[in-house]
C-alpha cells in the first residue's frame, strides 16, 4: 500500500482516503462517494482496530463481512480496498501512541478512556501508509472528527480532513454497524436518540436558549423508553467540545445511550439563527 500510494503521488495523482472498521452501510458509502468526487484515486480501509477497544468491549463480537464489504466498495467504485491484518499494523506490539488530551477526556472519553488514543494512533498509522491528500470522516462520530481535525493541525499532517453529514435510516436512526446488535423491540428505544435530538432542534427554533432545559427534556424523553441507560447528553462548542450554557451561536448537541447492552451515539447541530 505504501509503495502504491507513493507511486501514484509521483505520477501526479491525488488520493482520497476513507478509513472504516467495515460491515459497510450507507454512511460509509456516503464518505466514499464524497472521496470519489474529491480526488483521482479513492482508497478505503477496513480494519477493526484492537487498540481502541478496552477489555470487555465488543472487539471480538464486532460484526464483520468482508465479502459483502468488497461488493459494496465495488459499487462506488473504490480503487484500492486496504485490508491489513494485525501483523501489518501492530507488528511488534506498539510502544508509541498518539494521545489526544482535553478533547478526548470528555463525552465518550469518560466511559472509554483509551478509545481516542487507539483511534488517533491507528489513524496516524493509516495516514502514514496511505499518504492521502484528503481523508473523510463522518459527523456521526462528532468527537472523533473534532479530535482528528485537531491532531492533524497539532502534528502538522499534510492532509485535508473533510466531515460528512450523518446518514440515517428512513425512521431517523443514525446508521451504525452496531445497529446490527439491536433486537426488534430495542429498535424503538434506539429511535428515541434521533427523535429527542429533533425535538431539541424544535425547542431551539421556538426560542429556547438554555442548555439545561433542553438537556432535561431530552433526558426525560429517552428515559421514557425501557432498556435505555444514558451515558451522557451534552451541548458543546463544536471546536473545543466545552459545555455551553446559553445557546447564542451554532453549537452541537451530542449523546450516548446504552440500549440493552448496545452503546449508541448520535449528535446534531443546534443553531439559534435557523
Ligand atoms: P466505523 O466503521 O464505524 O469506524 O466508521 C468509519 C467512518 O464512517 C467514520 O468516519 C464514521 O464517522 C463514518 N460513519 C459511520 N456511520 C456513519 C453515518 N451514519 N453517517 C456518516 N458517516 C458515518
PDB file of C-alpha atoms and ligand atoms in Angstrom:
ATOM      1  CA  UNK A   1       0.000   0.000   0.000  1.00  0.00           C
ATOM      2  CA  UNK A   2       2.770   2.410   0.940  1.00  0.00           C
ATOM      3  CA  UNK A   3       4.635   1.753  -2.316  1.00  0.00           C
ATOM      4  CA  UNK A   4       1.488   2.086  -4.388  1.00  0.00           C
ATOM      5  CA  UNK A   5       0.435   5.379  -2.861  1.00  0.00           C
ATOM      6  CA  UNK A   6       3.961   6.792  -3.284  1.00  0.00           C
ATOM      7  CA  UNK A   7       3.946   5.724  -6.951  1.00  0.00           C
ATOM      8  CA  UNK A   8       0.506   7.277  -7.503  1.00  0.00           C
ATOM      9  CA  UNK A   9       1.627  10.533  -5.900  1.00  0.00           C
ATOM     10  CA  UNK A  10       4.761  10.594  -8.042  1.00  0.00           C
ATOM     11  CA  UNK A  11       2.594  10.134 -11.124  1.00  0.00           C
ATOM     12  CA  UNK A  12       0.735  13.294 -10.068  1.00  0.00           C
ATOM     13  CA  UNK A  13      -2.483  11.606  -8.896  1.00  0.00           C
ATOM     14  CA  UNK A  14      -4.403  12.831  -5.858  1.00  0.00           C
ATOM     15  CA  UNK A  15      -5.612  10.362  -3.228  1.00  0.00           C
ATOM     16  CA  UNK A  16      -8.731  10.403  -1.075  1.00  0.00           C
ATOM     17  CA  UNK A  17      -8.949   8.038   1.901  1.00  0.00           C
ATOM     18  CA  UNK A  18     -11.871   6.646   3.927  1.00  0.00           C
ATOM     19  CA  UNK A  19     -10.821   4.608   6.990  1.00  0.00           C
ATOM     20  CA  UNK A  20     -13.501   2.230   8.326  1.00  0.00           C
ATOM     21  CA  UNK A  21     -13.948  -0.812  10.540  1.00  0.00           C
ATOM     22  CA  UNK A  22     -16.062  -2.500   7.873  1.00  0.00           C
ATOM     23  CA  UNK A  23     -19.556  -4.004   7.946  1.00  0.00           C
ATOM     24  CA  UNK A  24     -20.265  -1.219   5.497  1.00  0.00           C
ATOM     25  CA  UNK A  25     -23.555   0.689   5.328  1.00  0.00           C
ATOM     26  CA  UNK A  26     -24.805   3.774   3.504  1.00  0.00           C
ATOM     27  CA  UNK A  27     -22.988   6.071   5.949  1.00  0.00           C
ATOM     28  CA  UNK A  28     -19.631   4.610   4.922  1.00  0.00           C
ATOM     29  CA  UNK A  29     -20.677   4.703   1.265  1.00  0.00           C
ATOM     30  CA  UNK A  30     -21.546   8.420   1.521  1.00  0.00           C
ATOM     31  CA  UNK A  31     -17.977   9.089   2.690  1.00  0.00           C
ATOM     32  CA  UNK A  32     -16.641   7.030  -0.214  1.00  0.00           C
ATOM     33  CA  UNK A  33     -18.795   8.857  -2.773  1.00  0.00           C
ATOM     34  CA  UNK A  34     -17.555  12.184  -1.469  1.00  0.00           C
ATOM     35  CA  UNK A  35     -13.959  10.909  -1.601  1.00  0.00           C
ATOM     36  CA  UNK A  36     -14.514   9.711  -5.175  1.00  0.00           C
ATOM     37  CA  UNK A  37     -15.551  13.271  -6.074  1.00  0.00           C
ATOM     38  CA  UNK A  38     -12.614  14.972  -4.352  1.00  0.00           C
ATOM     39  CA  UNK A  39      -9.591  13.071  -5.740  1.00  0.00           C
ATOM     40  CA  UNK A  40      -8.324  10.937  -8.627  1.00  0.00           C
ATOM     41  CA  UNK A  41      -7.832   7.759  -6.629  1.00  0.00           C
ATOM     42  CA  UNK A  42     -10.098   6.508  -3.835  1.00  0.00           C
ATOM     43  CA  UNK A  43      -8.618   4.320  -1.104  1.00  0.00           C
ATOM     44  CA  UNK A  44     -10.763   2.814   1.656  1.00  0.00           C
ATOM     45  CA  UNK A  45      -9.530   0.686   4.536  1.00  0.00           C
ATOM     46  CA  UNK A  46     -11.258  -1.983   6.570  1.00  0.00           C
ATOM     47  CA  UNK A  47      -9.553  -2.706   9.850  1.00  0.00           C
ATOM     48  CA  UNK A  48     -11.101  -3.438  13.232  1.00  0.00           C
ATOM     49  CA  UNK A  49      -8.508  -1.733  15.396  1.00  0.00           C
ATOM     50  CA  UNK A  50      -7.845  -3.651  18.618  1.00  0.00           C
ATOM     51  CA  UNK A  51      -6.189  -0.739  20.468  1.00  0.00           C
ATOM     52  CA  UNK A  52      -9.396   1.303  20.585  1.00  0.00           C
ATOM     53  CA  UNK A  53     -11.348  -1.425  22.379  1.00  0.00           C
ATOM     54  CA  UNK A  54     -10.996  -1.864  26.139  1.00  0.00           C
ATOM     55  CA  UNK A  55     -11.132  -5.333  27.715  1.00  0.00           C
ATOM     56  CA  UNK A  56     -14.813  -6.286  27.993  1.00  0.00           C
ATOM     57  CA  UNK A  57     -15.857  -4.181  24.994  1.00  0.00           C
ATOM     58  CA  UNK A  58     -17.050  -5.750  21.730  1.00  0.00           C
ATOM     59  CA  UNK A  59     -13.795  -6.258  19.777  1.00  0.00           C
ATOM     60  CA  UNK A  60     -14.389  -9.994  19.201  1.00  0.00           C
ATOM     61  CA  UNK A  61     -18.131  -9.597  18.607  1.00  0.00           C
ATOM     62  CA  UNK A  62     -17.778  -6.584  16.275  1.00  0.00           C
ATOM     63  CA  UNK A  63     -19.679  -7.542  13.071  1.00  0.00           C
ATOM     64  CA  UNK A  64     -17.526  -8.492  10.085  1.00  0.00           C
ATOM     65  CA  UNK A  65     -18.479  -9.410   6.476  1.00  0.00           C
ATOM     66  CA  UNK A  66     -15.550  -8.913   4.122  1.00  0.00           C
ATOM     67  CA  UNK A  67     -17.247 -10.478   1.069  1.00  0.00           C
ATOM     68  CA  UNK A  68     -20.223  -8.123   1.293  1.00  0.00           C
ATOM     69  CA  UNK A  69     -17.963  -5.146   2.031  1.00  0.00           C
ATOM     70  CA  UNK A  70     -15.976  -5.872  -1.149  1.00  0.00           C
ATOM     71  CA  UNK A  71     -19.177  -5.959  -3.198  1.00  0.00           C
ATOM     72  CA  UNK A  72     -20.389  -2.647  -1.727  1.00  0.00           C
ATOM     73  CA  UNK A  73     -16.996  -0.990  -2.286  1.00  0.00           C
ATOM     74  CA  UNK A  74     -17.184  -2.066  -5.944  1.00  0.00           C
ATOM     75  CA  UNK A  75     -20.411  -0.101  -6.385  1.00  0.00           C
ATOM     76  CA  UNK A  76     -18.716   3.267  -5.662  1.00  0.00           C
ATOM     77  CA  UNK A  77     -16.165   2.169  -7.017  1.00  0.00           C
ATOM     78  CA  UNK A  78     -13.296   2.188  -4.523  1.00  0.00           C
ATOM     79  CA  UNK A  79      -9.974   1.906  -6.389  1.00  0.00           C
ATOM     80  CA  UNK A  80      -7.971   0.321  -3.576  1.00  0.00           C
ATOM     81  CA  UNK A  81      -9.509  -1.509  -0.619  1.00  0.00           C
ATOM     82  CA  UNK A  82      -6.777  -1.769   2.022  1.00  0.00           C
ATOM     83  CA  UNK A  83      -7.475  -4.589   4.485  1.00  0.00           C
ATOM     84  CA  UNK A  84      -4.404  -5.027   6.668  1.00  0.00           C
ATOM     85  CA  UNK A  85      -4.215  -7.701   9.361  1.00  0.00           C
ATOM     86  CA  UNK A  86      -2.967  -7.101  12.898  1.00  0.00           C
ATOM     87  CA  UNK A  87       0.564  -8.194  11.993  1.00  0.00           C
ATOM     88  CA  UNK A  88       0.773  -5.455   9.367  1.00  0.00           C
ATOM     89  CA  UNK A  89      -0.413  -2.706  11.711  1.00  0.00           C
ATOM     90  CA  UNK A  90       0.981  -3.770  15.101  1.00  0.00           C
ATOM     91  CA  UNK A  91       3.875  -5.995  14.032  1.00  0.00           C
ATOM     92  CA  UNK A  92       5.808  -5.860  17.296  1.00  0.00           C
ATOM     93  CA  UNK A  93       3.071  -4.599  19.579  1.00  0.00           C
ATOM     94  CA  UNK A  94       3.104  -0.837  19.916  1.00  0.00           C
ATOM     95  CA  UNK A  95       5.363   1.213  22.186  1.00  0.00           C
ATOM     96  CA  UNK A  96       4.316   4.563  20.765  1.00  0.00           C
ATOM     97  CA  UNK A  97       0.817   6.017  20.894  1.00  0.00           C
ATOM     98  CA  UNK A  98      -0.765   9.298  19.868  1.00  0.00           C
ATOM     99  CA  UNK A  99      -2.716  10.515  22.895  1.00  0.00           C
ATOM    100  CA  UNK A 100      -5.130  13.398  22.376  1.00  0.00           C
ATOM    101  CA  UNK A 101      -5.517  15.497  25.533  1.00  0.00           C
ATOM    102  CA  UNK A 102      -8.528  17.534  26.754  1.00  0.00           C
ATOM    103  CA  UNK A 103     -10.767  16.849  23.748  1.00  0.00           C
ATOM    104  CA  UNK A 104     -10.524  13.128  24.500  1.00  0.00           C
ATOM    105  CA  UNK A 105     -11.236  13.440  28.218  1.00  0.00           C
ATOM    106  CA  UNK A 106     -14.893  14.376  27.933  1.00  0.00           C
ATOM    107  CA  UNK A 107     -18.032  12.838  26.396  1.00  0.00           C
ATOM    108  CA  UNK A 108     -17.152   9.337  25.097  1.00  0.00           C
ATOM    109  CA  UNK A 109     -13.677   9.633  26.649  1.00  0.00           C
ATOM    110  CA  UNK A 110     -15.149   9.406  30.163  1.00  0.00           C
ATOM    111  CA  UNK A 111     -16.569   5.913  29.737  1.00  0.00           C
ATOM    112  CA  UNK A 112     -13.971   4.848  27.111  1.00  0.00           C
ATOM    113  CA  UNK A 113     -10.668   6.246  28.425  1.00  0.00           C
ATOM    114  CA  UNK A 114      -8.370   4.500  25.902  1.00  0.00           C
ATOM    115  CA  UNK A 115     -10.682   4.824  22.894  1.00  0.00           C
ATOM    116  CA  UNK A 116      -9.410   8.060  21.330  1.00  0.00           C
ATOM    117  CA  UNK A 117      -5.780   7.106  21.932  1.00  0.00           C
ATOM    118  CA  UNK A 118      -6.441   3.957  19.892  1.00  0.00           C
ATOM    119  CA  UNK A 119      -8.252   5.916  17.185  1.00  0.00           C
ATOM    120  CA  UNK A 120      -5.618   8.666  16.922  1.00  0.00           C
ATOM    121  CA  UNK A 121      -2.834   6.082  16.818  1.00  0.00           C
ATOM    122  CA  UNK A 122      -4.378   3.905  14.122  1.00  0.00           C
ATOM    123  CA  UNK A 123      -5.410   6.915  12.013  1.00  0.00           C
ATOM    124  CA  UNK A 124      -1.827   8.201  12.241  1.00  0.00           C
ATOM    125  CA  UNK A 125      -0.506   4.821  11.125  1.00  0.00           C
ATOM    126  CA  UNK A 126      -3.023   4.578   8.278  1.00  0.00           C
ATOM    127  CA  UNK A 127      -2.212   8.146   7.157  1.00  0.00           C
ATOM    128  CA  UNK A 128       1.485   7.260   7.038  1.00  0.00           C
ATOM    129  CA  UNK A 129       0.781   4.137   4.999  1.00  0.00           C
ATOM    130  CA  UNK A 130      -1.838   5.573   2.611  1.00  0.00           C
ATOM    131  CA  UNK A 131      -0.417   9.137   2.413  1.00  0.00           C
ATOM    132  CA  UNK A 132      -3.729  10.650   1.263  1.00  0.00           C
ATOM    133  CA  UNK A 133      -4.252  14.259   0.189  1.00  0.00           C
ATOM    134  CA  UNK A 134      -7.718  14.250   1.713  1.00  0.00           C
ATOM    135  CA  UNK A 135      -9.401  11.962   4.285  1.00  0.00           C
ATOM    136  CA  UNK A 136     -13.111  11.733   5.037  1.00  0.00           C
ATOM    137  CA  UNK A 137     -14.777  11.160   8.407  1.00  0.00           C
ATOM    138  CA  UNK A 138     -18.438  11.071   9.435  1.00  0.00           C
ATOM    139  CA  UNK A 139     -20.117  13.684  11.632  1.00  0.00           C
ATOM    140  CA  UNK A 140     -21.874  10.699  13.224  1.00  0.00           C
ATOM    141  CA  UNK A 141     -18.710  10.352  15.339  1.00  0.00           C
ATOM    142  CA  UNK A 142     -18.517  14.064  16.042  1.00  0.00           C
ATOM    143  CA  UNK A 143     -15.985  13.933  18.877  1.00  0.00           C
ATOM    144  CA  UNK A 144     -13.748  11.682  16.773  1.00  0.00           C
ATOM    145  CA  UNK A 145     -13.951  14.114  13.828  1.00  0.00           C
ATOM    146  CA  UNK A 146     -13.071  17.041  16.125  1.00  0.00           C
ATOM    147  CA  UNK A 147     -10.118  15.126  17.603  1.00  0.00           C
ATOM    148  CA  UNK A 148      -8.776  14.072  14.183  1.00  0.00           C
ATOM    149  CA  UNK A 149      -9.010  17.648  12.865  1.00  0.00           C
ATOM    150  CA  UNK A 150      -7.115  18.832  15.902  1.00  0.00           C
ATOM    151  CA  UNK A 151      -4.486  16.072  15.671  1.00  0.00           C
ATOM    152  CA  UNK A 152      -3.832  16.934  12.016  1.00  0.00           C
ATOM    153  CA  UNK A 153      -3.328  20.570  12.998  1.00  0.00           C
ATOM    154  CA  UNK A 154      -1.266  19.856  16.130  1.00  0.00           C
ATOM    155  CA  UNK A 155       1.042  17.329  14.444  1.00  0.00           C
ATOM    156  CA  UNK A 156       1.339  19.041  11.016  1.00  0.00           C
ATOM    157  CA  UNK A 157      -0.104  16.222   8.934  1.00  0.00           C
ATOM    158  CA  UNK A 158      -0.282  17.224   5.247  1.00  0.00           C
ATOM    159  CA  UNK A 159      -3.845  16.021   4.765  1.00  0.00           C
ATOM    160  CA  UNK A 160      -7.193  17.820   4.473  1.00  0.00           C
ATOM    161  CA  UNK A 161      -9.942  16.462   6.729  1.00  0.00           C
ATOM    162  CA  UNK A 162     -13.468  16.537   5.329  1.00  0.00           C
ATOM    163  CA  UNK A 163     -16.508  15.891   7.532  1.00  0.00           C
ATOM    164  CA  UNK A 164     -19.594  14.262   6.009  1.00  0.00           C
ATOM    165  CA  UNK A 165     -23.109  14.673   7.496  1.00  0.00           C
ATOM    166  CA  UNK A 166     -24.704  11.707   9.265  1.00  0.00           C
ATOM    167  CA  UNK A 167     -26.628   9.274   7.089  1.00  0.00           C
ATOM    168  CA  UNK A 168     -29.820   7.976   8.734  1.00  0.00           C
ATOM    169  CA  UNK A 169     -32.294   5.148   8.292  1.00  0.00           C
ATOM    170  CA  UNK A 170     -35.684   6.310   6.925  1.00  0.00           C
ATOM    171  CA  UNK A 171     -37.012   6.437  10.506  1.00  0.00           C
ATOM    172  CA  UNK A 172     -34.140   8.698  11.638  1.00  0.00           C
ATOM    173  CA  UNK A 173     -31.858   6.196  13.401  1.00  0.00           C
ATOM    174  CA  UNK A 174     -28.224   7.085  12.636  1.00  0.00           C
ATOM    175  CA  UNK A 175     -26.689   4.271  10.593  1.00  0.00           C
ATOM    176  CA  UNK A 176     -24.093   2.271  12.521  1.00  0.00           C
ATOM    177  CA  UNK A 177     -22.519  -1.154  12.186  1.00  0.00           C
ATOM    178  CA  UNK A 178     -23.564  -1.678  15.823  1.00  0.00           C
ATOM    179  CA  UNK A 179     -27.268  -1.320  14.932  1.00  0.00           C
ATOM    180  CA  UNK A 180     -26.960  -4.998  13.941  1.00  0.00           C
ATOM    181  CA  UNK A 181     -26.886  -5.804  17.679  1.00  0.00           C
ATOM    182  CA  UNK A 182     -30.370  -4.324  18.298  1.00  0.00           C
ATOM    183  CA  UNK A 183     -33.280  -6.704  18.876  1.00  0.00           C
ATOM    184  CA  UNK A 184     -36.578  -5.625  17.236  1.00  0.00           C
ATOM    185  CA  UNK A 185     -38.064  -4.241  20.468  1.00  0.00           C
ATOM    186  CA  UNK A 186     -34.843  -2.341  21.252  1.00  0.00           C
ATOM    187  CA  UNK A 187     -35.015  -0.635  17.892  1.00  0.00           C
ATOM    188  CA  UNK A 188     -37.939   1.527  19.099  1.00  0.00           C
ATOM    189  CA  UNK A 189     -35.955   2.603  22.152  1.00  0.00           C
ATOM    190  CA  UNK A 190     -32.968   3.362  19.906  1.00  0.00           C
ATOM    191  CA  UNK A 191     -35.145   5.720  17.879  1.00  0.00           C
ATOM    192  CA  UNK A 192     -35.510   7.941  20.945  1.00  0.00           C
ATOM    193  CA  UNK A 193     -31.960   9.247  20.348  1.00  0.00           C
ATOM    194  CA  UNK A 194     -32.627  10.874  16.971  1.00  0.00           C
ATOM    195  CA  UNK A 195     -36.199  11.789  17.894  1.00  0.00           C
ATOM    196  CA  UNK A 196     -35.146  13.631  21.026  1.00  0.00           C
ATOM    197  CA  UNK A 197     -32.394  15.457  19.105  1.00  0.00           C
ATOM    198  CA  UNK A 198     -35.043  16.572  16.601  1.00  0.00           C
ATOM    199  CA  UNK A 199     -37.205  17.773  19.483  1.00  0.00           C
ATOM    200  CA  UNK A 200     -34.232  19.734  20.839  1.00  0.00           C
ATOM    201  CA  UNK A 201     -33.897  21.438  17.467  1.00  0.00           C
ATOM    202  CA  UNK A 202     -37.559  22.406  17.653  1.00  0.00           C
ATOM    203  CA  UNK A 203     -37.084  23.808  21.159  1.00  0.00           C
ATOM    204  CA  UNK A 204     -34.233  25.986  19.863  1.00  0.00           C
ATOM    205  CA  UNK A 205     -36.287  27.024  16.829  1.00  0.00           C
ATOM    206  CA  UNK A 206     -39.021  28.068  19.290  1.00  0.00           C
ATOM    207  CA  UNK A 207     -36.604  30.340  21.116  1.00  0.00           C
ATOM    208  CA  UNK A 208     -35.233  28.176  23.954  1.00  0.00           C
ATOM    209  CA  UNK A 209     -31.635  29.181  24.669  1.00  0.00           C
ATOM    210  CA  UNK A 210     -30.969  27.402  27.976  1.00  0.00           C
ATOM    211  CA  UNK A 211     -28.964  24.222  27.519  1.00  0.00           C
ATOM    212  CA  UNK A 212     -30.033  22.775  30.886  1.00  0.00           C
ATOM    213  CA  UNK A 213     -33.730  22.921  29.922  1.00  0.00           C
ATOM    214  CA  UNK A 214     -33.092  21.219  26.597  1.00  0.00           C
ATOM    215  CA  UNK A 215     -30.973  18.520  28.246  1.00  0.00           C
ATOM    216  CA  UNK A 216     -33.663  17.915  30.891  1.00  0.00           C
ATOM    217  CA  UNK A 217     -36.360  17.478  28.229  1.00  0.00           C
ATOM    218  CA  UNK A 218     -34.103  15.132  26.225  1.00  0.00           C
ATOM    219  CA  UNK A 219     -33.286  13.080  29.318  1.00  0.00           C
ATOM    220  CA  UNK A 220     -36.992  12.607  30.083  1.00  0.00           C
ATOM    221  CA  UNK A 221     -37.781  11.578  26.507  1.00  0.00           C
ATOM    222  CA  UNK A 222     -35.055   8.956  26.400  1.00  0.00           C
ATOM    223  CA  UNK A 223     -35.685   7.610  29.905  1.00  0.00           C
ATOM    224  CA  UNK A 224     -39.348   7.058  28.968  1.00  0.00           C
ATOM    225  CA  UNK A 225     -38.154   4.070  26.913  1.00  0.00           C
ATOM    226  CA  UNK A 226     -37.370   0.758  28.606  1.00  0.00           C
ATOM    227  CA  UNK A 227     -33.847  -0.653  28.413  1.00  0.00           C
ATOM    228  CA  UNK A 228     -32.198   2.773  27.978  1.00  0.00           C
ATOM    229  CA  UNK A 229     -29.324   3.970  30.163  1.00  0.00           C
ATOM    230  CA  UNK A 230     -27.975   7.423  29.402  1.00  0.00           C
ATOM    231  CA  UNK A 231     -24.192   7.735  29.374  1.00  0.00           C
ATOM    232  CA  UNK A 232     -24.163  11.485  28.590  1.00  0.00           C
ATOM    233  CA  UNK A 233     -26.186  14.245  26.979  1.00  0.00           C
ATOM    234  CA  UNK A 234     -24.244  17.436  26.285  1.00  0.00           C
ATOM    235  CA  UNK A 235     -24.496  20.691  24.376  1.00  0.00           C
ATOM    236  CA  UNK A 236     -20.990  21.777  23.431  1.00  0.00           C
ATOM    237  CA  UNK A 237     -18.896  24.192  21.440  1.00  0.00           C
ATOM    238  CA  UNK A 238     -18.146  22.351  18.164  1.00  0.00           C
ATOM    239  CA  UNK A 239     -14.411  23.108  18.270  1.00  0.00           C
ATOM    240  CA  UNK A 240     -13.466  22.882  21.955  1.00  0.00           C
ATOM    241  CA  UNK A 241     -16.217  20.408  22.994  1.00  0.00           C
ATOM    242  CA  UNK A 242     -16.655  22.504  26.147  1.00  0.00           C
ATOM    243  CA  UNK A 243     -20.148  22.702  27.636  1.00  0.00           C
ATOM    244  CA  UNK A 244     -22.282  25.625  26.532  1.00  0.00           C
ATOM    245  CA  UNK A 245     -24.884  27.074  28.934  1.00  0.00           C
ATOM    246  CA  UNK A 246     -26.582  29.579  26.653  1.00  0.00           C
ATOM    247  CA  UNK A 247     -27.230  28.736  23.024  1.00  0.00           C
ATOM    248  CA  UNK A 248     -26.429  32.063  21.382  1.00  0.00           C
ATOM    249  CA  UNK A 249     -24.439  30.641  18.440  1.00  0.00           C
ATOM    250  CA  UNK A 250     -24.239  27.374  16.482  1.00  0.00           C
ATOM    251  CA  UNK A 251     -23.436  24.517  18.890  1.00  0.00           C
ATOM    252  CA  UNK A 252     -23.530  20.725  18.855  1.00  0.00           C
ATOM    253  CA  UNK A 253     -25.807  18.527  20.919  1.00  0.00           C
ATOM    254  CA  UNK A 254     -24.409  15.023  21.413  1.00  0.00           C
ATOM    255  CA  UNK A 255     -25.469  11.987  23.373  1.00  0.00           C
ATOM    256  CA  UNK A 256     -24.512   8.416  24.160  1.00  0.00           C
ATOM    257  CA  UNK A 257     -27.095   5.932  25.372  1.00  0.00           C
ATOM    258  CA  UNK A 258     -26.983   2.234  26.083  1.00  0.00           C
ATOM    259  CA  UNK A 259     -29.965   0.341  24.709  1.00  0.00           C
ATOM    260  CA  UNK A 260     -29.756  -3.061  26.351  1.00  0.00           C
ATOM    261  CA  UNK A 261     -26.055  -3.845  26.014  1.00  0.00           C
ATOM    262  CA  UNK A 262     -25.572  -1.812  22.810  1.00  0.00           C
ATOM    263  CA  UNK A 263     -23.990   1.611  23.217  1.00  0.00           C
ATOM    264  CA  UNK A 264     -25.271   4.091  20.623  1.00  0.00           C
ATOM    265  CA  UNK A 265     -24.194   7.672  19.905  1.00  0.00           C
ATOM    266  CA  UNK A 266     -25.793  10.467  17.914  1.00  0.00           C
ATOM    267  CA  UNK A 267     -25.491  14.235  17.588  1.00  0.00           C
ATOM    268  CA  UNK A 268     -26.986  17.207  15.800  1.00  0.00           C
ATOM    269  CA  UNK A 269     -26.156  20.855  15.214  1.00  0.00           C
ATOM    270  CA  UNK A 270     -28.311  23.369  17.099  1.00  0.00           C
ATOM    271  CA  UNK A 271     -28.411  26.821  15.548  1.00  0.00           C
ATOM    272  CA  UNK A 272     -30.437  29.618  17.147  1.00  0.00           C
ATOM    273  CA  UNK A 273     -30.414  31.537  13.867  1.00  0.00           C
ATOM    274  CA  UNK A 274     -32.367  28.987  11.820  1.00  0.00           C
TER     275      UNK A 274
HETATM  276  P1  LIG B   1     -16.606   2.988  11.570  1.00  0.00           P
HETATM  277  O1  LIG B   1     -16.517   1.885  10.568  1.00  0.00           O
HETATM  278  O2  LIG B   1     -17.819   2.919  12.436  1.00  0.00           O
HETATM  279  O3  LIG B   1     -15.320   3.199  12.328  1.00  0.00           O
HETATM  280  O4  LIG B   1     -16.829   4.310  10.729  1.00  0.00           O
HETATM  281  C1  LIG B   1     -15.955   4.673   9.697  1.00  0.00           C
HETATM  282  C2  LIG B   1     -16.274   6.072   9.241  1.00  0.00           C
HETATM  283  O5  LIG B   1     -17.629   6.135   8.793  1.00  0.00           O
HETATM  284  C3  LIG B   1     -16.146   7.112  10.367  1.00  0.00           C
HETATM  285  O6  LIG B   1     -15.576   8.304   9.840  1.00  0.00           O
HETATM  286  C4  LIG B   1     -17.573   7.312  10.786  1.00  0.00           C
HETATM  287  O7  LIG B   1     -17.825   8.572  11.366  1.00  0.00           O
HETATM  288  C5  LIG B   1     -18.288   7.183   9.466  1.00  0.00           C
HETATM  289  N1  LIG B   1     -19.707   6.846   9.691  1.00  0.00           N
HETATM  290  C6  LIG B   1     -20.204   5.820  10.429  1.00  0.00           C
HETATM  291  N2  LIG B   1     -21.553   5.853  10.444  1.00  0.00           N
HETATM  292  C7  LIG B   1     -21.913   6.937   9.704  1.00  0.00           C
HETATM  293  C8  LIG B   1     -23.175   7.537   9.352  1.00  0.00           C
HETATM  294  N3  LIG B   1     -24.337   7.012   9.746  1.00  0.00           N
HETATM  295  N4  LIG B   1     -23.155   8.638   8.578  1.00  0.00           N
HETATM  296  C9  LIG B   1     -21.990   9.193   8.164  1.00  0.00           C
HETATM  297  N5  LIG B   1     -20.773   8.674   8.461  1.00  0.00           N
HETATM  298  C10 LIG B   1     -20.737   7.577   9.226  1.00  0.00           C
END
